[in-house]
Amino acid sequence: MEFDFSIFVGRFHPLFVHLPIGIIIVTLVLEVIGKAGKNTLAWLWFFSFATALFSIFTGWQLTQGSSYPQDSLFWHKWLGITVAAISAVLWLLTAFTENYKHNATWILKGALAIILSIGGHIGGQLTHGNDYLVEAAPGFIKNLAGYDVPKPLDLSNIQSDSIVAYQHLIYPVLEQKCVQCHNQKSASGNLDMTTPQSLMEGGDGGEVIAAGDASDSELFRRVTLSQNNIKFMPTKGVPMTYYEMELLKWWLNSGADFEAKASTLEMSTDVIKGIQKKYNVDFSPRPWYEKEQGPKLDTSAIEAFAKSGFKVTDLSGSDNFLEIGLVGNEVNGSVDFGNISENVLILDLKNSNLEDETYSKISSLKNLIRLQLNNTDTDSDDVLKIDALPRLESINLYGTQIDDRALEHLANFPSLKRVYTWQTNVTPGGIAQLASKRPDIIVENGIN
Ligand code: HEC
């Protein structure tokens, strides 16, 4: 770029313009609180005027050969000149007359404050665009400012199985961020995105979708370019978010099928998160107990259980599955899960006195996912009495007598993810042994 005095000086305008703004604000405040003397005020008004003049000069240089919107520029320029003029009048009044405290000067000072705000605001819009402030504001302020806030897309009331990937998850993004320039009436680059057919036809550069390959699709490439690239899309407005790009990539990579149900396409965790965040739909894999049903509940068995000191709770979010805990800390008589053994999902026996035979009874709980034996006198021999429960995910043995043999046995529990062994006789060696056999199990052994 060749040296150009106008451009060089002009670019200082946005910087220098803050000098008169700052000085004027300070001077106005001093005028209001009435603490500054005539001399000080005169100097301050002089500096206001002088720096305003300099700002006008740099501003004028900046507009040379620029393409700012003429309307705003007109008002910004004249408001700026008015600011300088009023500052000059206040300076002269204060420095050379005794009338500087006259009530009428408050009209000038008030006008100055207003004009300064409006002129400054227009200036901000000129450099940053009209939406600069509201763009970053919370939704309700955008509404107040009459700024069009896109409605949040909420698909939570649609059955997640009937959500069509393109129609419900992809097109809304294109509609929000691309269609204003890519529609039937005005198809920039000859690309109309409003129908699947027209989108597949592509634009001036040919097809924009390579089914099965996002990186080869112009539609995706354009939104992932550097924002400085002239080919970056959208050319104006809010770029796609990270999750929106992830969704577009996912749909393209999985075949760019316009009819495919989202649930039939494989999803990465980012895609699941993106859909959750943007559309309030949860596609994360549901645990089996939310999809399956337990055997029909035997109410008389439940009643009998409750009578012998147990608390039986129906688990919400699942069908016919129960949580069983103790009301006190004594198990009255022998425990017999009998008819409800396949209904028990959680068994909480913590802080209680357990009989030896209880442990082998636990083996019948085929659907048990969580077992709490913390603060009981359970030892490794007791744990060995519990068969490898197929669905057990977590067992709490905190504050028991177990040692490494218990861990060795627990390595056979296929679904186990977490074991609590704090304050037991378990050794670091035993934990390491379990980790080498079953790296998927987390051992919570307190502060290590
Ligand atoms: C403010 C207007 C505007 C918006 C919004 C916009 N585009 Fe464009 N788009 C253009 C213009 C102008 C062209 C033609 C010039 C070019 O190819 O860069 C174009 C061209 C394209 C092309 C190339 C078409 C071809 O075959 O030549 C693709 C692909 C594209 N846009 C994708 C998008 C996507 C995706 C979005 C939304 C994220 C989007 N555009 C939003 C103005 C826009």
PDB file of C-alpha atoms in Angstrom, residues 26-289:
ATOM      1  CA  VAL A  26     -15.223  15.875  32.592  1.00  0.00           C
ATOM      2  CA  THR A  27     -15.848  19.582  32.049  1.00  0.00           C
ATOM      3  CA  LEU A  28     -19.606  19.145  32.145  1.00  0.00           C
ATOM      4  CA  VAL A  29     -19.331  17.186  35.373  1.00  0.00           C
ATOM      5  CA  LEU A  30     -17.133  19.912  36.916  1.00  0.00           C
ATOM      6  CA  GLU A  31     -19.635  22.549  35.784  1.00  0.00           C
ATOM      7  CA  VAL A  32     -22.481  20.641  37.419  1.00  0.00           C
ATOM      8  CA  ILE A  33     -20.772  20.091  40.752  1.00  0.00           C
ATOM      9  CA  GLY A  34     -19.481  23.665  40.636  1.00  0.00           C
ATOM     10  CA  LYS A  35     -16.073  22.888  42.056  1.00  0.00           C
ATOM     11  CA  ALA A  36     -13.825  24.297  39.311  1.00  0.00           C
ATOM     12  CA  GLY A  37     -12.869  27.947  39.012  1.00  0.00           C
ATOM     13  CA  LYS A  38     -13.258  30.209  35.997  1.00  0.00           C
ATOM     14  CA  ASN A  39      -9.704  29.713  34.842  1.00  0.00           C
ATOM     15  CA  THR A  40      -9.767  25.939  34.930  1.00  0.00           C
ATOM     16  CA  LEU A  41     -13.090  25.811  33.159  1.00  0.00           C
ATOM     17  CA  ALA A  42     -11.853  28.165  30.471  1.00  0.00           C
ATOM     18  CA  TRP A  43      -8.859  25.981  29.785  1.00  0.00           C
ATOM     19  CA  LEU A  44     -10.985  22.826  29.722  1.00  0.00           C
ATOM     20  CA  TRP A  45     -13.427  24.368  27.234  1.00  0.00           C
ATOM     21  CA  PHE A  46     -10.496  25.468  25.145  1.00  0.00           C
ATOM     22  CA  PHE A  47      -9.107  21.937  25.061  1.00  0.00           C
ATOM     23  CA  SER A  48     -12.555  20.600  24.229  1.00  0.00           C
ATOM     24  CA  PHE A  49     -12.763  22.951  21.304  1.00  0.00           C
ATOM     25  CA  ALA A  50      -9.197  22.329  20.110  1.00  0.00           C
ATOM     26  CA  THR A  51      -9.400  18.555  20.212  1.00  0.00           C
ATOM     27  CA  ALA A  52     -12.860  18.630  18.626  1.00  0.00           C
ATOM     28  CA  LEU A  53     -11.379  20.687  15.807  1.00  0.00           C
ATOM     29  CA  PHE A  54      -8.596  18.167  15.359  1.00  0.00           C
ATOM     30  CA  SER A  55     -11.146  15.356  15.318  1.00  0.00           C
ATOM     31  CA  ILE A  56     -13.076  17.121  12.609  1.00  0.00           C
ATOM     32  CA  PHE A  57      -9.918  17.401  10.546  1.00  0.00           C
ATOM     33  CA  THR A  58      -8.988  13.709  10.904  1.00  0.00           C
ATOM     34  CA  GLY A  59     -12.614  12.724  10.312  1.00  0.00           C
ATOM     35  CA  TRP A  60     -12.753  14.753   7.165  1.00  0.00           C
ATOM     36  CA  GLN A  61      -9.572  13.002   5.934  1.00  0.00           C
ATOM     37  CA  LEU A  62     -11.119   9.646   6.743  1.00  0.00           C
ATOM     38  CA  THR A  63     -14.125  10.261   4.528  1.00  0.00           C
ATOM     39  CA  GLN A  64     -11.970  10.995   1.493  1.00  0.00           C
ATOM     40  CA  GLY A  65     -12.698   8.230  -0.963  1.00  0.00           C
ATOM     41  CA  SER A  66     -14.602   6.164   1.601  1.00  0.00           C
ATOM     42  CA  SER A  67     -17.889   4.404   1.144  1.00  0.00           C
ATOM     43  CA  TYR A  68     -19.646   5.220   4.406  1.00  0.00           C
ATOM     44  CA  PRO A  69     -23.440   5.488   4.220  1.00  0.00           C
ATOM     45  CA  GLN A  70     -24.073   9.115   3.225  1.00  0.00           C
ATOM     46  CA  ASP A  71     -27.001   9.696   5.568  1.00  0.00           C
ATOM     47  CA  SER A  72     -25.237   8.729   8.745  1.00  0.00           C
ATOM     48  CA  LEU A  73     -22.088  10.437   7.614  1.00  0.00           C
ATOM     49  CA  PHE A  74     -23.940  13.704   7.057  1.00  0.00           C
ATOM     50  CA  TRP A  75     -25.384  13.690  10.554  1.00  0.00           C
ATOM     51  CA  HIS A  76     -22.171  12.566  12.191  1.00  0.00           C
ATOM     52  CA  LYS A  77     -20.212  15.313  10.470  1.00  0.00           C
ATOM     53  CA  TRP A  78     -22.594  18.128  11.360  1.00  0.00           C
ATOM     54  CA  LEU A  79     -23.138  16.976  14.913  1.00  0.00           C
ATOM     55  CA  GLY A  80     -19.355  16.872  15.288  1.00  0.00           C
ATOM     56  CA  ILE A  81     -19.022  20.392  13.960  1.00  0.00           C
ATOM     57  CA  THR A  82     -21.790  21.549  16.308  1.00  0.00           C
ATOM     58  CA  VAL A  83     -19.930  20.041  19.255  1.00  0.00           C
ATOM     59  CA  ALA A  84     -16.822  22.027  18.303  1.00  0.00           C
ATOM     60  CA  ALA A  85     -18.866  25.187  17.836  1.00  0.00           C
ATOM     61  CA  ILE A  86     -20.625  24.955  21.198  1.00  0.00           C
ATOM     62  CA  SER A  87     -17.303  24.186  22.904  1.00  0.00           C
ATOM     63  CA  ALA A  88     -15.840  27.305  21.283  1.00  0.00           C
ATOM     64  CA  VAL A  89     -18.725  29.470  22.486  1.00  0.00           C
ATOM     65  CA  LEU A  90     -18.409  28.100  26.048  1.00  0.00           C
ATOM     66  CA  TRP A  91     -14.678  28.709  25.986  1.00  0.00           C
ATOM     67  CA  LEU A  92     -15.063  32.312  24.860  1.00  0.00           C
ATOM     68  CA  LEU A  93     -17.853  32.954  27.365  1.00  0.00           C
ATOM     69  CA  THR A  94     -15.869  31.487  30.223  1.00  0.00           C
ATOM     70  CA  ALA A  95     -12.501  33.007  29.384  1.00  0.00           C
ATOM     71  CA  PHE A  96     -13.505  36.503  28.358  1.00  0.00           C
ATOM     72  CA  THR A  97     -16.791  37.350  30.050  1.00  0.00           C
ATOM     73  CA  GLU A  98     -18.274  37.233  33.513  1.00  0.00           C
ATOM     74  CA  ASN A  99     -21.469  35.669  32.159  1.00  0.00           C
ATOM     75  CA  TYR A 100     -20.132  32.130  32.129  1.00  0.00           C
ATOM     76  CA  LYS A 101     -22.334  31.189  35.095  1.00  0.00           C
ATOM     77  CA  HIS A 102     -25.455  32.621  33.515  1.00  0.00           C
ATOM     78  CA  ASN A 103     -28.434  30.264  33.604  1.00  0.00           C
ATOM     79  CA  ALA A 104     -28.761  30.406  29.839  1.00  0.00           C
ATOM     80  CA  THR A 105     -25.405  28.660  29.429  1.00  0.00           C
ATOM     81  CA  TRP A 106     -27.016  25.523  30.832  1.00  0.00           C
ATOM     82  CA  ILE A 107     -29.089  25.271  27.687  1.00  0.00           C
ATOM     83  CA  LEU A 108     -25.864  25.141  25.687  1.00  0.00           C
ATOM     84  CA  LYS A 109     -24.307  22.614  28.056  1.00  0.00           C
ATOM     85  CA  GLY A 110     -27.374  20.399  28.011  1.00  0.00           C
ATOM     86  CA  ALA A 111     -27.538  20.532  24.222  1.00  0.00           C
ATOM     87  CA  LEU A 112     -23.843  19.702  24.069  1.00  0.00           C
ATOM     88  CA  ALA A 113     -24.335  16.571  26.182  1.00  0.00           C
ATOM     89  CA  ILE A 114     -27.187  15.382  23.950  1.00  0.00           C
ATOM     90  CA  ILE A 115     -25.478  16.166  20.662  1.00  0.00           C
ATOM     91  CA  LEU A 116     -22.286  14.522  21.854  1.00  0.00           C
ATOM     92  CA  SER A 117     -24.139  11.300  22.665  1.00  0.00           C
ATOM     93  CA  ILE A 118     -26.058  11.158  19.401  1.00  0.00           C
ATOM     94  CA  GLY A 119     -23.062  12.100  17.262  1.00  0.00           C
ATOM     95  CA  GLY A 120     -20.870   9.596  19.045  1.00  0.00           C
ATOM     96  CA  HIS A 121     -23.408   6.854  18.662  1.00  0.00           C
ATOM     97  CA  ILE A 122     -23.749   7.456  14.929  1.00  0.00           C
ATOM     98  CA  GLY A 123     -19.956   7.446  14.704  1.00  0.00           C
ATOM     99  CA  GLY A 124     -19.890   4.075  16.430  1.00  0.00           C
ATOM    100  CA  GLN A 125     -22.415   2.735  13.954  1.00  0.00           C
ATOM    101  CA  LEU A 126     -20.328   4.032  11.079  1.00  0.00           C
ATOM    102  CA  THR A 127     -17.241   2.151  12.198  1.00  0.00           C
ATOM    103  CA  HIS A 128     -18.831  -0.963  13.647  1.00  0.00           C
ATOM    104  CA  GLY A 129     -22.094  -1.289  11.748  1.00  0.00           C
ATOM    105  CA  ASN A 130     -25.616  -0.574  12.898  1.00  0.00           C
ATOM    106  CA  ASP A 131     -26.012  -3.680  14.965  1.00  0.00           C
ATOM    107  CA  TYR A 132     -22.702  -3.480  16.788  1.00  0.00           C
ATOM    108  CA  LEU A 133     -24.200  -2.774  20.197  1.00  0.00           C
ATOM    109  CA  VAL A 134     -27.420  -4.754  20.005  1.00  0.00           C
ATOM    110  CA  GLU A 135     -25.714  -7.722  18.420  1.00  0.00           C
ATOM    111  CA  ALA A 136     -23.973  -8.467  21.706  1.00  0.00           C
ATOM    112  CA  ALA A 137     -26.903  -7.497  23.902  1.00  0.00           C
ATOM    113  CA  PRO A 138     -29.205  -9.912  25.718  1.00  0.00           C
ATOM    114  CA  GLY A 139     -32.390 -10.892  23.862  1.00  0.00           C
ATOM    115  CA  PHE A 140     -34.772  -8.544  25.657  1.00  0.00           C
ATOM    116  CA  ILE A 141     -32.625  -5.514  24.847  1.00  0.00           C
ATOM    117  CA  LYS A 142     -32.515  -6.594  21.213  1.00  0.00           C
ATOM    118  CA  ASN A 143     -36.295  -6.747  21.306  1.00  0.00           C
ATOM    119  CA  LEU A 144     -36.480  -3.273  22.831  1.00  0.00           C
ATOM    120  CA  ALA A 145     -34.170  -1.975  20.133  1.00  0.00           C
ATOM    121  CA  GLY A 146     -36.482  -3.476  17.518  1.00  0.00           C
ATOM    122  CA  TYR A 147     -33.757  -5.844  16.436  1.00  0.00           C
ATOM    123  CA  ASP A 148     -35.011  -9.032  14.854  1.00  0.00           C
ATOM    124  CA  VAL A 149     -34.110 -11.889  17.172  1.00  0.00           C
ATOM    125  CA  PRO A 150     -34.384 -15.263  15.460  1.00  0.00           C
ATOM    126  CA  LYS A 151     -36.780 -17.430  17.423  1.00  0.00           C
ATOM    127  CA  PRO A 152     -34.974 -20.173  19.302  1.00  0.00           C
ATOM    128  CA  LEU A 153     -35.650 -23.409  17.540  1.00  0.00           C
ATOM    129  CA  ASP A 154     -37.292 -25.800  19.904  1.00  0.00           C
ATOM    130  CA  LEU A 155     -38.115 -29.268  18.692  1.00  0.00           C
ATOM    131  CA  SER A 156     -38.629 -30.718  22.140  1.00  0.00           C
ATOM    132  CA  ASN A 157     -42.313 -31.342  21.449  1.00  0.00           C
ATOM    133  CA  ILE A 158     -41.634 -33.481  18.391  1.00  0.00           C
ATOM    134  CA  GLN A 159     -41.010 -37.178  18.985  1.00  0.00           C
ATOM    135  CA  SER A 160     -37.283 -37.517  18.488  1.00  0.00           C
ATOM    136  CA  ASP A 161     -37.831 -40.566  16.268  1.00  0.00           C
ATOM    137  CA  SER A 162     -39.776 -38.524  13.746  1.00  0.00           C
ATOM    138  CA  ILE A 163     -37.226 -35.751  13.365  1.00  0.00           C
ATOM    139  CA  VAL A 164     -36.032 -35.523   9.763  1.00  0.00           C
ATOM    140  CA  ALA A 165     -32.376 -34.542   9.648  1.00  0.00           C
ATOM    141  CA  TYR A 166     -32.546 -32.087   6.750  1.00  0.00           C
ATOM    142  CA  GLN A 167     -35.973 -30.610   7.311  1.00  0.00           C
ATOM    143  CA  HIS A 168     -35.722 -30.138  11.054  1.00  0.00           C
ATOM    144  CA  LEU A 169     -32.024 -29.738  11.766  1.00  0.00           C
ATOM    145  CA  ILE A 170     -30.254 -28.460   8.659  1.00  0.00           C
ATOM    146  CA  TYR A 171     -32.695 -26.314   6.692  1.00  0.00           C
ATOM    147  CA  PRO A 172     -33.560 -24.058   9.674  1.00  0.00           C
ATOM    148  CA  VAL A 173     -29.883 -23.063   9.815  1.00  0.00           C
ATOM    149  CA  LEU A 174     -29.725 -22.339   6.083  1.00  0.00           C
ATOM    150  CA  GLU A 175     -32.986 -20.444   6.352  1.00  0.00           C
ATOM    151  CA  GLN A 176     -31.623 -18.308   9.147  1.00  0.00           C
ATOM    152  CA  LYS A 177     -28.206 -17.606   7.708  1.00  0.00           C
ATOM    153  CA  CYS A 178     -28.197 -18.138   3.944  1.00  0.00           C
ATOM    154  CA  VAL A 179     -31.629 -18.033   2.326  1.00  0.00           C
ATOM    155  CA  GLN A 180     -31.952 -14.249   2.399  1.00  0.00           C
ATOM    156  CA  CYS A 181     -29.365 -14.192  -0.414  1.00  0.00           C
ATOM    157  CA  HIS A 182     -29.957 -17.641  -1.853  1.00  0.00           C
ATOM    158  CA  ASN A 183     -33.622 -17.871  -2.789  1.00  0.00           C
ATOM    159  CA  GLN A 184     -35.722 -18.040  -5.948  1.00  0.00           C
ATOM    160  CA  LYS A 185     -36.008 -14.273  -6.396  1.00  0.00           C
ATOM    161  CA  SER A 186     -32.428 -13.428  -5.613  1.00  0.00           C
ATOM    162  CA  ALA A 187     -30.108 -16.346  -5.989  1.00  0.00           C
ATOM    163  CA  SER A 188     -26.598 -15.048  -5.346  1.00  0.00           C
ATOM    164  CA  GLY A 189     -24.103 -17.054  -7.354  1.00  0.00           C
ATOM    165  CA  ASN A 190     -27.225 -18.581  -8.969  1.00  0.00           C
ATOM    166  CA  LEU A 191     -27.653 -20.751  -5.915  1.00  0.00           C
ATOM    167  CA  ASP A 192     -31.213 -21.171  -4.608  1.00  0.00           C
ATOM    168  CA  MET A 193     -31.393 -23.058  -1.337  1.00  0.00           C
ATOM    169  CA  THR A 194     -35.145 -22.992  -0.832  1.00  0.00           C
ATOM    170  CA  THR A 195     -35.908 -26.443  -2.214  1.00  0.00           C
ATOM    171  CA  PRO A 196     -33.914 -29.684  -2.097  1.00  0.00           C
ATOM    172  CA  GLN A 197     -33.967 -29.782  -5.915  1.00  0.00           C
ATOM    173  CA  SER A 198     -32.572 -26.283  -6.381  1.00  0.00           C
ATOM    174  CA  LEU A 199     -29.984 -26.867  -3.678  1.00  0.00           C
ATOM    175  CA  MET A 200     -28.823 -30.074  -5.391  1.00  0.00           C
ATOM    176  CA  GLU A 201     -28.575 -28.232  -8.733  1.00  0.00           C
ATOM    177  CA  GLY A 202     -25.988 -25.904  -7.221  1.00  0.00           C
ATOM    178  CA  GLY A 203     -24.936 -22.520  -8.589  1.00  0.00           C
ATOM    179  CA  ASP A 204     -22.557 -20.861 -11.021  1.00  0.00           C
ATOM    180  CA  GLY A 205     -19.725 -23.036  -9.838  1.00  0.00           C
ATOM    181  CA  GLY A 206     -21.671 -26.273 -10.293  1.00  0.00           C
ATOM    182  CA  GLU A 207     -22.953 -28.595  -7.600  1.00  0.00           C
ATOM    183  CA  VAL A 208     -22.431 -27.482  -4.027  1.00  0.00           C
ATOM    184  CA  ILE A 209     -23.181 -30.821  -2.384  1.00  0.00           C
ATOM    185  CA  ALA A 210     -21.028 -33.926  -2.620  1.00  0.00           C
ATOM    186  CA  ALA A 211     -23.199 -36.541  -0.928  1.00  0.00           C
ATOM    187  CA  GLY A 212     -21.169 -38.409   1.675  1.00  0.00           C
ATOM    188  CA  ASP A 213     -18.265 -35.980   1.702  1.00  0.00           C
ATOM    189  CA  ALA A 214     -18.548 -32.659   3.500  1.00  0.00           C
ATOM    190  CA  SER A 215     -14.981 -31.609   2.751  1.00  0.00           C
ATOM    191  CA  ASP A 216     -15.732 -31.902  -0.958  1.00  0.00           C
ATOM    192  CA  SER A 217     -18.982 -29.944  -0.672  1.00  0.00           C
ATOM    193  CA  GLU A 218     -18.848 -26.260  -1.621  1.00  0.00           C
ATOM    194  CA  LEU A 219     -21.767 -25.660   0.757  1.00  0.00           C
ATOM    195  CA  PHE A 220     -19.623 -26.726   3.704  1.00  0.00           C
ATOM    196  CA  ARG A 221     -16.309 -25.415   2.388  1.00  0.00           C
ATOM    197  CA  ARG A 222     -17.662 -21.863   2.089  1.00  0.00           C
ATOM    198  CA  VAL A 223     -18.746 -21.676   5.729  1.00  0.00           C
ATOM    199  CA  THR A 224     -15.492 -23.096   7.070  1.00  0.00           C
ATOM    200  CA  LEU A 225     -13.148 -20.771   5.198  1.00  0.00           C
ATOM    201  CA  SER A 226     -11.330 -18.058   7.085  1.00  0.00           C
ATOM    202  CA  GLN A 227     -13.694 -15.157   7.670  1.00  0.00           C
ATOM    203  CA  ASN A 228     -11.260 -12.896   5.838  1.00  0.00           C
ATOM    204  CA  ASN A 229     -11.585 -14.925   2.674  1.00  0.00           C
ATOM    205  CA  ILE A 230     -13.821 -13.190   0.135  1.00  0.00           C
ATOM    206  CA  LYS A 231     -15.477 -16.518  -0.555  1.00  0.00           C
ATOM    207  CA  PHE A 232     -16.507 -16.937   3.078  1.00  0.00           C
ATOM    208  CA  MET A 233     -20.240 -17.398   3.637  1.00  0.00           C
ATOM    209  CA  PRO A 234     -22.357 -15.696   4.734  1.00  0.00           C
ATOM    210  CA  THR A 235     -20.821 -12.585   3.180  1.00  0.00           C
ATOM    211  CA  LYS A 236     -22.873 -10.522   5.647  1.00  0.00           C
ATOM    212  CA  GLY A 237     -24.572 -11.318   8.920  1.00  0.00           C
ATOM    213  CA  VAL A 238     -23.884 -13.857  11.599  1.00  0.00           C
ATOM    214  CA  PRO A 239     -21.615 -16.755  10.633  1.00  0.00           C
ATOM    215  CA  MET A 240     -22.595 -20.335  11.396  1.00  0.00           C
ATOM    216  CA  THR A 241     -21.742 -21.456  14.902  1.00  0.00           C
ATOM    217  CA  TYR A 242     -19.438 -24.349  15.611  1.00  0.00           C
ATOM    218  CA  TYR A 243     -22.337 -26.687  16.310  1.00  0.00           C
ATOM    219  CA  GLU A 244     -24.214 -25.603  13.184  1.00  0.00           C
ATOM    220  CA  MET A 245     -21.162 -26.471  11.112  1.00  0.00           C
ATOM    221  CA  GLU A 246     -20.913 -29.809  12.904  1.00  0.00           C
ATOM    222  CA  LEU A 247     -24.540 -30.541  12.011  1.00  0.00           C
ATOM    223  CA  LEU A 248     -24.056 -29.582   8.373  1.00  0.00           C
ATOM    224  CA  LYS A 249     -20.914 -31.709   8.172  1.00  0.00           C
ATOM    225  CA  TRP A 250     -22.727 -34.623   9.777  1.00  0.00           C
ATOM    226  CA  TRP A 251     -25.648 -34.446   7.363  1.00  0.00           C
ATOM    227  CA  LEU A 252     -23.376 -34.159   4.306  1.00  0.00           C
ATOM    228  CA  ASN A 253     -21.070 -36.935   5.475  1.00  0.00           C
ATOM    229  CA  SER A 254     -23.931 -39.255   6.162  1.00  0.00           C
ATOM    230  CA  GLY A 255     -25.127 -39.039   2.569  1.00  0.00           C
ATOM    231  CA  ALA A 256     -26.969 -35.691   2.235  1.00  0.00           C
ATOM    232  CA  ASP A 257     -30.269 -37.545   2.286  1.00  0.00           C
ATOM    233  CA  PHE A 258     -33.216 -35.127   2.374  1.00  0.00           C
ATOM    234  CA  GLU A 259     -35.626 -37.687   3.799  1.00  0.00           C
ATOM    235  CA  ALA A 260     -33.479 -39.510   6.359  1.00  0.00           C
ATOM    236  CA  LYS A 261     -34.675 -39.552   9.949  1.00  0.00           C
ATOM    237  CA  ALA A 262     -32.036 -38.145  12.287  1.00  0.00           C
ATOM    238  CA  SER A 263     -32.279 -41.158  14.572  1.00  0.00           C
ATOM    239  CA  THR A 264     -31.214 -43.488  11.745  1.00  0.00           C
ATOM    240  CA  LEU A 265     -27.950 -41.608  11.127  1.00  0.00           C
ATOM    241  CA  GLU A 266     -24.884 -42.235  13.210  1.00  0.00           C
ATOM    242  CA  MET A 267     -24.069 -39.313  15.491  1.00  0.00           C
ATOM    243  CA  SER A 268     -20.862 -38.157  17.122  1.00  0.00           C
ATOM    244  CA  THR A 269     -21.035 -36.700  20.614  1.00  0.00           C
ATOM    245  CA  ASP A 270     -20.575 -33.234  19.125  1.00  0.00           C
ATOM    246  CA  VAL A 271     -23.564 -33.736  16.883  1.00  0.00           C
ATOM    247  CA  ILE A 272     -25.647 -34.989  19.800  1.00  0.00           C
ATOM    248  CA  LYS A 273     -24.546 -31.973  21.822  1.00  0.00           C
ATOM    249  CA  GLY A 274     -25.230 -29.625  18.912  1.00  0.00           C
ATOM    250  CA  ILE A 275     -28.778 -30.895  18.481  1.00  0.00           C
ATOM    251  CA  GLN A 276     -29.350 -30.717  22.211  1.00  0.00           C
ATOM    252  CA  LYS A 277     -28.062 -27.168  22.376  1.00  0.00           C
ATOM    253  CA  LYS A 278     -29.732 -25.777  19.306  1.00  0.00           C
ATOM    254  CA  TYR A 279     -32.972 -27.703  19.170  1.00  0.00           C
ATOM    255  CA  ASN A 280     -33.489 -28.919  22.702  1.00  0.00           C
ATOM    256  CA  VAL A 281     -33.765 -32.522  21.559  1.00  0.00           C
ATOM    257  CA  ASP A 282     -31.848 -35.224  23.321  1.00  0.00           C
ATOM    258  CA  PHE A 283     -30.413 -37.920  21.086  1.00  0.00           C
ATOM    259  CA  SER A 284     -27.936 -39.189  23.642  1.00  0.00           C
ATOM    260  CA  PRO A 285     -28.151 -42.945  24.010  1.00  0.00           C
ATOM    261  CA  ARG A 286     -30.684 -43.712  26.712  1.00  0.00           C
ATOM    262  CA  PRO A 287     -29.791 -46.208  29.434  1.00  0.00           C
ATOM    263  CA  TRP A 288     -31.447 -49.590  29.034  1.00  0.00           C
ATOM    264  CA  TYR A 289     -33.770 -49.132  31.995  1.00  0.00           C
TER     265      TYR A 289
END
